[in-house]
PDB file of C-alpha atoms in Angstrom:
ATOM      1  CA  MET A   1      -6.548  -8.868  -1.194  1.00 86.00           C
ATOM      2  CA  ILE A   2      -7.928 -11.573  -3.951  1.00 90.00           C
ATOM      3  CA  ASP A   3     -10.865 -13.467  -3.357  1.00 89.00           C
ATOM      4  CA  LEU A   4     -10.161 -17.020  -3.036  1.00 92.00           C
ATOM      5  CA  THR A   5     -13.245 -17.727  -5.587  1.00 91.00           C
ATOM      6  CA  ASP A   6     -11.296 -15.546  -8.075  1.00 91.00           C
ATOM      7  CA  LEU A   7      -7.744 -16.911  -6.688  1.00 93.00           C
ATOM      8  CA  LYS A   8      -9.254 -20.433  -7.549  1.00 94.00           C
ATOM      9  CA  ALA A   9     -11.032 -19.382 -10.857  1.00 93.00           C
ATOM     10  CA  ALA A  10      -7.036 -17.744 -12.331  1.00 92.00           C
ATOM     11  CA  LEU A  11      -5.680 -20.767 -11.878  1.00 92.00           C
ATOM     12  CA  ASN A  12      -8.605 -23.411 -12.697  1.00 92.00           C
ATOM     13  CA  VAL A  13      -9.114 -25.191  -9.434  1.00 93.00           C
ATOM     14  CA  PRO A  14     -12.614 -26.335  -9.220  1.00 91.00           C
ATOM     15  CA  ASP A  15     -15.167 -24.002  -6.605  1.00 84.00           C
ATOM     16  CA  GLY A  16     -16.206 -26.738  -5.297  1.00 88.00           C
ATOM     17  CA  PHE A  17     -12.892 -28.638  -4.646  1.00 91.00           C
ATOM     18  CA  THR A  18     -11.930 -27.274  -1.023  1.00 90.00           C
ATOM     19  CA  ALA A  19      -9.002 -29.777   0.032  1.00 92.00           C
ATOM     20  CA  HIS A  20      -6.304 -27.031  -1.282  1.00 91.00           C
ATOM     21  CA  ASP A  21      -8.355 -23.620   0.312  1.00 93.00           C
ATOM     22  CA  ALA A  22      -6.141 -22.998   2.953  1.00 93.00           C
ATOM     23  CA  TYR A  23      -2.827 -23.512   1.531  1.00 92.00           C
ATOM     24  CA  LEU A  24      -4.174 -21.050  -1.412  1.00 94.00           C
ATOM     25  CA  THR A  25      -5.198 -18.859   1.199  1.00 94.00           C
ATOM     26  CA  ALA A  26      -1.847 -18.577   3.072  1.00 93.00           C
ATOM     27  CA  LEU A  27       0.131 -18.245  -0.337  1.00 93.00           C
ATOM     28  CA  GLU A  28      -1.750 -15.348  -1.352  1.00 94.00           C
ATOM     29  CA  LYS A  29      -1.212 -13.683   2.099  1.00 93.00           C
ATOM     30  CA  ALA A  30       2.755 -14.795   1.307  1.00 92.00           C
ATOM     31  CA  ALA A  31       2.425 -13.748  -2.004  1.00 94.00           C
ATOM     32  CA  VAL A  32       1.173  -9.957  -0.810  1.00 94.00           C
ATOM     33  CA  GLY A  33       3.670  -9.995   1.673  1.00 93.00           C
ATOM     34  CA  TYR A  34       6.821 -10.915  -0.908  1.00 94.00           C
ATOM     35  CA  ILE A  35       5.259  -7.762  -3.064  1.00 95.00           C
ATOM     36  CA  GLN A  36       5.121  -5.478  -0.606  1.00 95.00           C
ATOM     37  CA  ARG A  37       8.885  -6.058   1.059  1.00 94.00           C
ATOM     38  CA  LYS A  38       9.991  -5.714  -2.463  1.00 94.00           C
ATOM     39  CA  THR A  39       8.179  -2.632  -3.658  1.00 95.00           C
ATOM     40  CA  GLY A  40       8.098  -1.034  -0.153  1.00 93.00           C
ATOM     41  CA  TRP A  41       4.373   0.092  -0.325  1.00 94.00           C
ATOM     42  CA  TYR A  42       1.651  -1.368   1.743  1.00 95.00           C
ATOM     43  CA  TRP A  43      -0.853  -3.120  -0.996  1.00 94.00           C
ATOM     44  CA  GLY A  44      -2.913  -4.779   2.112  1.00 92.00           C
ATOM     45  CA  PRO A  45      -6.561  -3.883   3.143  1.00 92.00           C
ATOM     46  CA  GLU A  46      -7.334  -0.761   4.497  1.00 94.00           C
ATOM     47  CA  GLN A  47      -6.132   0.516   7.702  1.00 96.00           C
ATOM     48  CA  GLU A  48      -5.573   3.774   9.728  1.00 97.00           C
ATOM     49  CA  VAL A  49      -2.043   4.337  10.756  1.00 97.00           C
ATOM     50  CA  GLU A  50      -0.216   7.440  11.992  1.00 97.00           C
ATOM     51  CA  ALA A  51       3.052   8.922  10.091  1.00 97.00           C
ATOM     52  CA  THR A  52       5.264  11.759  11.904  1.00 97.00           C
ATOM     53  CA  LEU A  53       6.736  13.458   9.128  1.00 96.00           C
ATOM     54  CA  CYS A  54       9.110  16.853   9.182  1.00 95.00           C
ATOM     55  CA  GLY A  55       8.466  20.130   7.355  1.00 95.00           C
ATOM     56  CA  SER A  56      10.415  20.746   4.411  1.00 91.00           C
ATOM     57  CA  GLY A  57       9.603  24.523   3.886  1.00 95.00           C
ATOM     58  CA  THR A  58       7.964  22.974   0.734  1.00 94.00           C
ATOM     59  CA  ARG A  59       4.071  22.818  -0.394  1.00 93.00           C
ATOM     60  CA  ASP A  60       4.192  19.051  -0.290  1.00 94.00           C
ATOM     61  CA  LEU A  61       4.495  16.800   2.746  1.00 95.00           C
ATOM     62  CA  TRP A  62       4.866  13.158   1.200  1.00 94.00           C
ATOM     63  CA  LEU A  63       3.224  10.474   2.756  1.00 95.00           C
ATOM     64  CA  PRO A  64       5.124   6.980   3.049  1.00 94.00           C
ATOM     65  CA  ASP A  65       2.006   5.279   1.527  1.00 93.00           C
ATOM     66  CA  HIS A  66      -0.660   5.324  -0.904  1.00 92.00           C
ATOM     67  CA  ALA A  67      -3.182   7.299   1.183  1.00 95.00           C
ATOM     68  CA  SER A  68      -7.057   7.555   0.628  1.00 94.00           C
ATOM     69  CA  GLU A  69      -7.787   9.535   3.231  1.00 95.00           C
ATOM     70  CA  VAL A  70      -6.427  11.593   5.698  1.00 97.00           C
ATOM     71  CA  SER A  71      -8.493  12.131   9.062  1.00 97.00           C
ATOM     72  CA  ARG A  72      -5.998  14.383  11.330  1.00 97.00           C
ATOM     73  CA  VAL A  73      -3.018  16.396  10.997  1.00 97.00           C
ATOM     74  CA  VAL A  74      -1.163  17.516  14.023  1.00 97.00           C
ATOM     75  CA  GLU A  75       1.361  20.303  14.161  1.00 95.00           C
ATOM     76  CA  TRP A  76       4.296  19.909  16.856  1.00 93.00           C
ATOM     77  CA  SER A  77       6.161  23.408  16.331  1.00 86.00           C
ATOM     78  CA  VAL A  78      10.270  24.114  17.462  1.00 81.00           C
ATOM     79  CA  TYR A  79       8.366  26.150  20.831  1.00 84.00           C
ATOM     80  CA  GLY A  80       6.693  22.527  22.264  1.00 82.00           C
ATOM     81  CA  VAL A  81       3.051  23.723  20.819  1.00 84.00           C
ATOM     82  CA  ASP A  82       0.790  20.987  19.583  1.00 92.00           C
ATOM     83  CA  ASN A  83      -2.008  22.394  16.866  1.00 94.00           C
ATOM     84  CA  GLU A  84      -4.331  20.138  15.413  1.00 96.00           C
ATOM     85  CA  LEU A  85      -4.633  21.406  12.103  1.00 96.00           C
ATOM     86  CA  PRO A  86      -8.766  22.084  10.957  1.00 96.00           C
ATOM     87  CA  ALA A  87      -9.644  19.795   8.260  1.00 95.00           C
ATOM     88  CA  GLU A  88     -10.318  22.485   5.179  1.00 96.00           C
ATOM     89  CA  SER A  89      -6.788  23.633   5.620  1.00 96.00           C
ATOM     90  CA  TYR A  90      -5.232  20.542   3.674  1.00 96.00           C
ATOM     91  CA  ALA A  91      -5.933  18.227   0.973  1.00 96.00           C
ATOM     92  CA  LEU A  92      -4.731  15.094  -0.097  1.00 95.00           C
ATOM     93  CA  ARG A  93      -3.283  15.114  -3.820  1.00 93.00           C
ATOM     94  CA  ARG A  94      -3.986  12.244  -6.045  1.00 89.00           C
ATOM     95  CA  GLU A  95      -2.666  11.411  -9.237  1.00 81.00           C
ATOM     96  CA  PRO A  96      -5.069  11.820 -12.180  1.00 82.00           C
ATOM     97  CA  GLY A  97      -7.576   8.752 -12.263  1.00 78.00           C
ATOM     98  CA  SER A  98      -6.196   7.188  -8.796  1.00 82.00           C
ATOM     99  CA  THR A  99      -8.129   7.022  -5.357  1.00 84.00           C
ATOM    100  CA  HIS A 100      -5.001   7.186  -3.879  1.00 90.00           C
ATOM    101  CA  GLY A 101      -2.266  10.063  -3.328  1.00 91.00           C
ATOM    102  CA  LEU A 102       1.381  10.448  -1.876  1.00 91.00           C
ATOM    103  CA  ARG A 103       0.896  13.929  -0.896  1.00 94.00           C
ATOM    104  CA  LEU A 104      -0.483  16.314   1.308  1.00 96.00           C
ATOM    105  CA  SER A 105      -0.889  20.131   0.210  1.00 96.00           C
ATOM    106  CA  ARG A 106      -1.609  23.199   2.538  1.00 95.00           C
ATOM    107  CA  ARG A 107      -5.032  24.811   0.647  1.00 94.00           C
ATOM    108  CA  ASP A 108      -3.981  27.965   1.343  1.00 92.00           C
ATOM    109  CA  GLY A 109      -0.674  27.192  -0.754  1.00 91.00           C
ATOM    110  CA  GLY A 110       1.243  27.747   2.276  1.00 92.00           C
ATOM    111  CA  LEU A 111       4.622  25.131   3.584  1.00 95.00           C
ATOM    112  CA  TRP A 112       5.302  22.640   5.685  1.00 96.00           C
ATOM    113  CA  LEU A 113       7.380  24.203   8.105  1.00 93.00           C
ATOM    114  CA  PRO A 114      11.001  23.565   8.203  1.00 93.00           C
ATOM    115  CA  GLY A 115      11.560  22.205  11.948  1.00 90.00           C
ATOM    116  CA  TYR A 116       8.408  21.178  12.819  1.00 94.00           C
ATOM    117  CA  GLU A 117       6.868  17.878  12.805  1.00 95.00           C
ATOM    118  CA  TYR A 118       3.556  16.939  11.745  1.00 97.00           C
ATOM    119  CA  ALA A 119       1.405  13.867  12.875  1.00 97.00           C
ATOM    120  CA  VAL A 120      -0.052  12.688  10.087  1.00 97.00           C
ATOM    121  CA  THR A 121      -3.193  10.529  10.589  1.00 98.00           C
ATOM    122  CA  TYR A 122      -4.450   8.736   7.492  1.00 97.00           C
ATOM    123  CA  THR A 123      -5.781   5.566   5.484  1.00 97.00           C
ATOM    124  CA  ARG A 124      -3.567   3.398   3.663  1.00 96.00           C
ATOM    125  CA  GLY A 125      -4.192   0.292   1.880  1.00 94.00           C
ATOM    126  CA  TYR A 126      -7.289  -0.590  -0.537  1.00 92.00           C
ATOM    127  CA  GLU A 127     -11.139  -2.048  -0.076  1.00 89.00           C
ATOM    128  CA  GLU A 128     -11.031  -5.937  -2.076  1.00 84.00           C
ATOM    129  CA  GLY A 129     -11.038  -5.681  -5.600  1.00 85.00           C
ATOM    130  CA  THR A 130     -10.284  -2.395  -5.279  1.00 88.00           C
ATOM    131  CA  GLU A 131      -6.176  -2.680  -5.874  1.00 91.00           C
ATOM    132  CA  PRO A 132      -3.895  -1.688  -8.628  1.00 93.00           C
ATOM    133  CA  GLU A 133      -4.477  -4.406 -11.413  1.00 94.00           C
ATOM    134  CA  ASP A 134      -0.851  -5.029 -12.004  1.00 95.00           C
ATOM    135  CA  ILE A 135      -0.591  -5.696  -8.475  1.00 96.00           C
ATOM    136  CA  ARG A 136      -3.304  -8.452  -8.324  1.00 95.00           C
ATOM    137  CA  GLN A 137      -1.568  -9.747 -11.417  1.00 96.00           C
ATOM    138  CA  ALA A 138       1.737 -10.215  -9.430  1.00 97.00           C
ATOM    139  CA  VAL A 139       0.225 -11.806  -6.547  1.00 96.00           C
ATOM    140  CA  ILE A 140      -1.934 -14.161  -8.738  1.00 96.00           C
ATOM    141  CA  GLY A 141       1.260 -15.110 -10.811  1.00 95.00           C
ATOM    142  CA  LEU A 142       3.100 -15.969  -7.634  1.00 94.00           C
ATOM    143  CA  VAL A 143       0.584 -17.996  -6.189  1.00 94.00           C
ATOM    144  CA  ALA A 144       0.186 -19.639  -9.743  1.00 93.00           C
ATOM    145  CA  LEU A 145       3.686 -20.434  -9.415  1.00 92.00           C
ATOM    146  CA  TRP A 146       3.859 -21.782  -6.006  1.00 90.00           C
ATOM    147  CA  PHE A 147       0.730 -23.584  -6.153  1.00 91.00           C
ATOM    148  CA  GLU A 148       1.912 -25.594  -9.856  1.00 86.00           C
ATOM    149  CA  GLN A 149       5.136 -26.485  -8.319  1.00 84.00           C
ATOM    150  CA  ARG A 150       4.615 -26.768  -4.681  1.00 77.00           C
ATOM    151  CA  LEU A 151       7.716 -24.638  -3.922  1.00 60.00           C
ATOM    152  CA  PRO A 152       8.652 -23.994  -0.338  1.00 57.00           C
ATOM    153  CA  VAL A 153       6.924 -20.683   0.655  1.00 54.00           C
ATOM    154  CA  ALA A 154       7.185 -19.838   4.344  1.00 52.00           C
ATOM    155  CA  MET A 155       4.847 -17.112   5.692  1.00 46.00           C
ATOM    156  CA  ALA A 156       6.753 -14.515   4.964  1.00 47.00           C
ATOM    157  CA  GLY A 157       6.554 -14.860   1.307  1.00 48.00           C
ATOM    158  CA  MET A 158      10.134 -16.307   0.777  1.00 51.00           C
ATOM    159  CA  SER A 159      10.629 -18.671  -1.980  1.00 50.00           C
ATOM    160  CA  SER A 160      13.969 -20.502  -3.105  1.00 54.00           C
ATOM    161  CA  ALA A 161      12.635 -19.911  -6.747  1.00 62.00           C
ATOM    162  CA  PRO A 162      12.755 -17.001  -9.054  1.00 73.00           C
ATOM    163  CA  VAL A 163       9.785 -15.019  -9.602  1.00 87.00           C
ATOM    164  CA  PRO A 164       8.255 -15.113 -13.008  1.00 91.00           C
ATOM    165  CA  ASP A 165       9.434 -12.375 -15.510  1.00 93.00           C
ATOM    166  CA  HIS A 166       6.311 -10.666 -15.411  1.00 94.00           C
ATOM    167  CA  VAL A 167       6.050 -10.331 -11.720  1.00 95.00           C
ATOM    168  CA  ALA A 168       9.478  -9.215 -11.780  1.00 94.00           C
ATOM    169  CA  ALA A 169       8.531  -6.253 -14.057  1.00 95.00           C
ATOM    170  CA  ILE A 170       5.578  -5.466 -12.664  1.00 95.00           C
ATOM    171  CA  ILE A 171       7.754  -5.312  -8.914  1.00 95.00           C
ATOM    172  CA  ALA A 172      10.254  -2.955 -10.410  1.00 94.00           C
ATOM    173  CA  ALA A 173       7.940  -0.263 -12.047  1.00 93.00           C
ATOM    174  CA  ARG A 174       6.135  -0.486  -8.212  1.00 93.00           C
ATOM    175  CA  ARG A 175       9.433  -0.014  -6.130  1.00 92.00           C
ATOM    176  CA  LYS A 176       9.294   3.167  -4.357  1.00 87.00           C
ATOM    177  CA  GLY A 177      10.764   5.742  -5.716  1.00 73.00           C
ATOM    178  CA  MET A 178       9.710   4.741  -9.430  1.00 62.00           C
ATOM    179  CA  ALA A 179       5.851   4.405  -8.473  1.00 51.00           C
TER     180      ALA A 179
END
C-alpha cells in the first residue's frame, strides 16, 4: 500500500539507511491486515475476485467490497438456467468523487430477481498510491507506533498495545456498515 521510500520519509528514517527495510515492509503489511480485519473491507492491491450474491428484488445488488470494475455477471435462475448478462445491461454505481462503488444496478431499471443468484466477477483493491488518504494515514500511524516502540507484532497484524486515537477513529469511521 505504501511505498517503502514514502514510509521511511513519514517515519524520518534516512532513505539510504536500509537496515530496517525488511522490518518496515513487514510492519506495513501487518498494519494493512489489521485495518482490513477491523474495518471488514479489503484495502490491498487490485485483484479480481468473484462473489455469489442473492437477488433481493431491489434495483441494487450490493457487492461485499469496494469495486473499481465489474467484468462479468452470470445469473443463475431457480430453474437451473445460467445466463451471462451483457456488460451494457448493468453498471457499477459510484459515490460522487470516488473511483470505487459498492452497488451494481441494472441499466434498464430492472430488479435483481429474488430466488436468483448472481456470480459477479469484479476488481477490488487499489493501485498503489490511490488508496483513501485516511486509510494510508492509519497504516502509517500503526507502523510508526510499532516501529518506534518495537512492539511485538505478528504478521497477522496483532499487537498487544492500543492503537493511536487517530487510527482508532479512522477504523471506526470506515467499519463495514458505516462507510
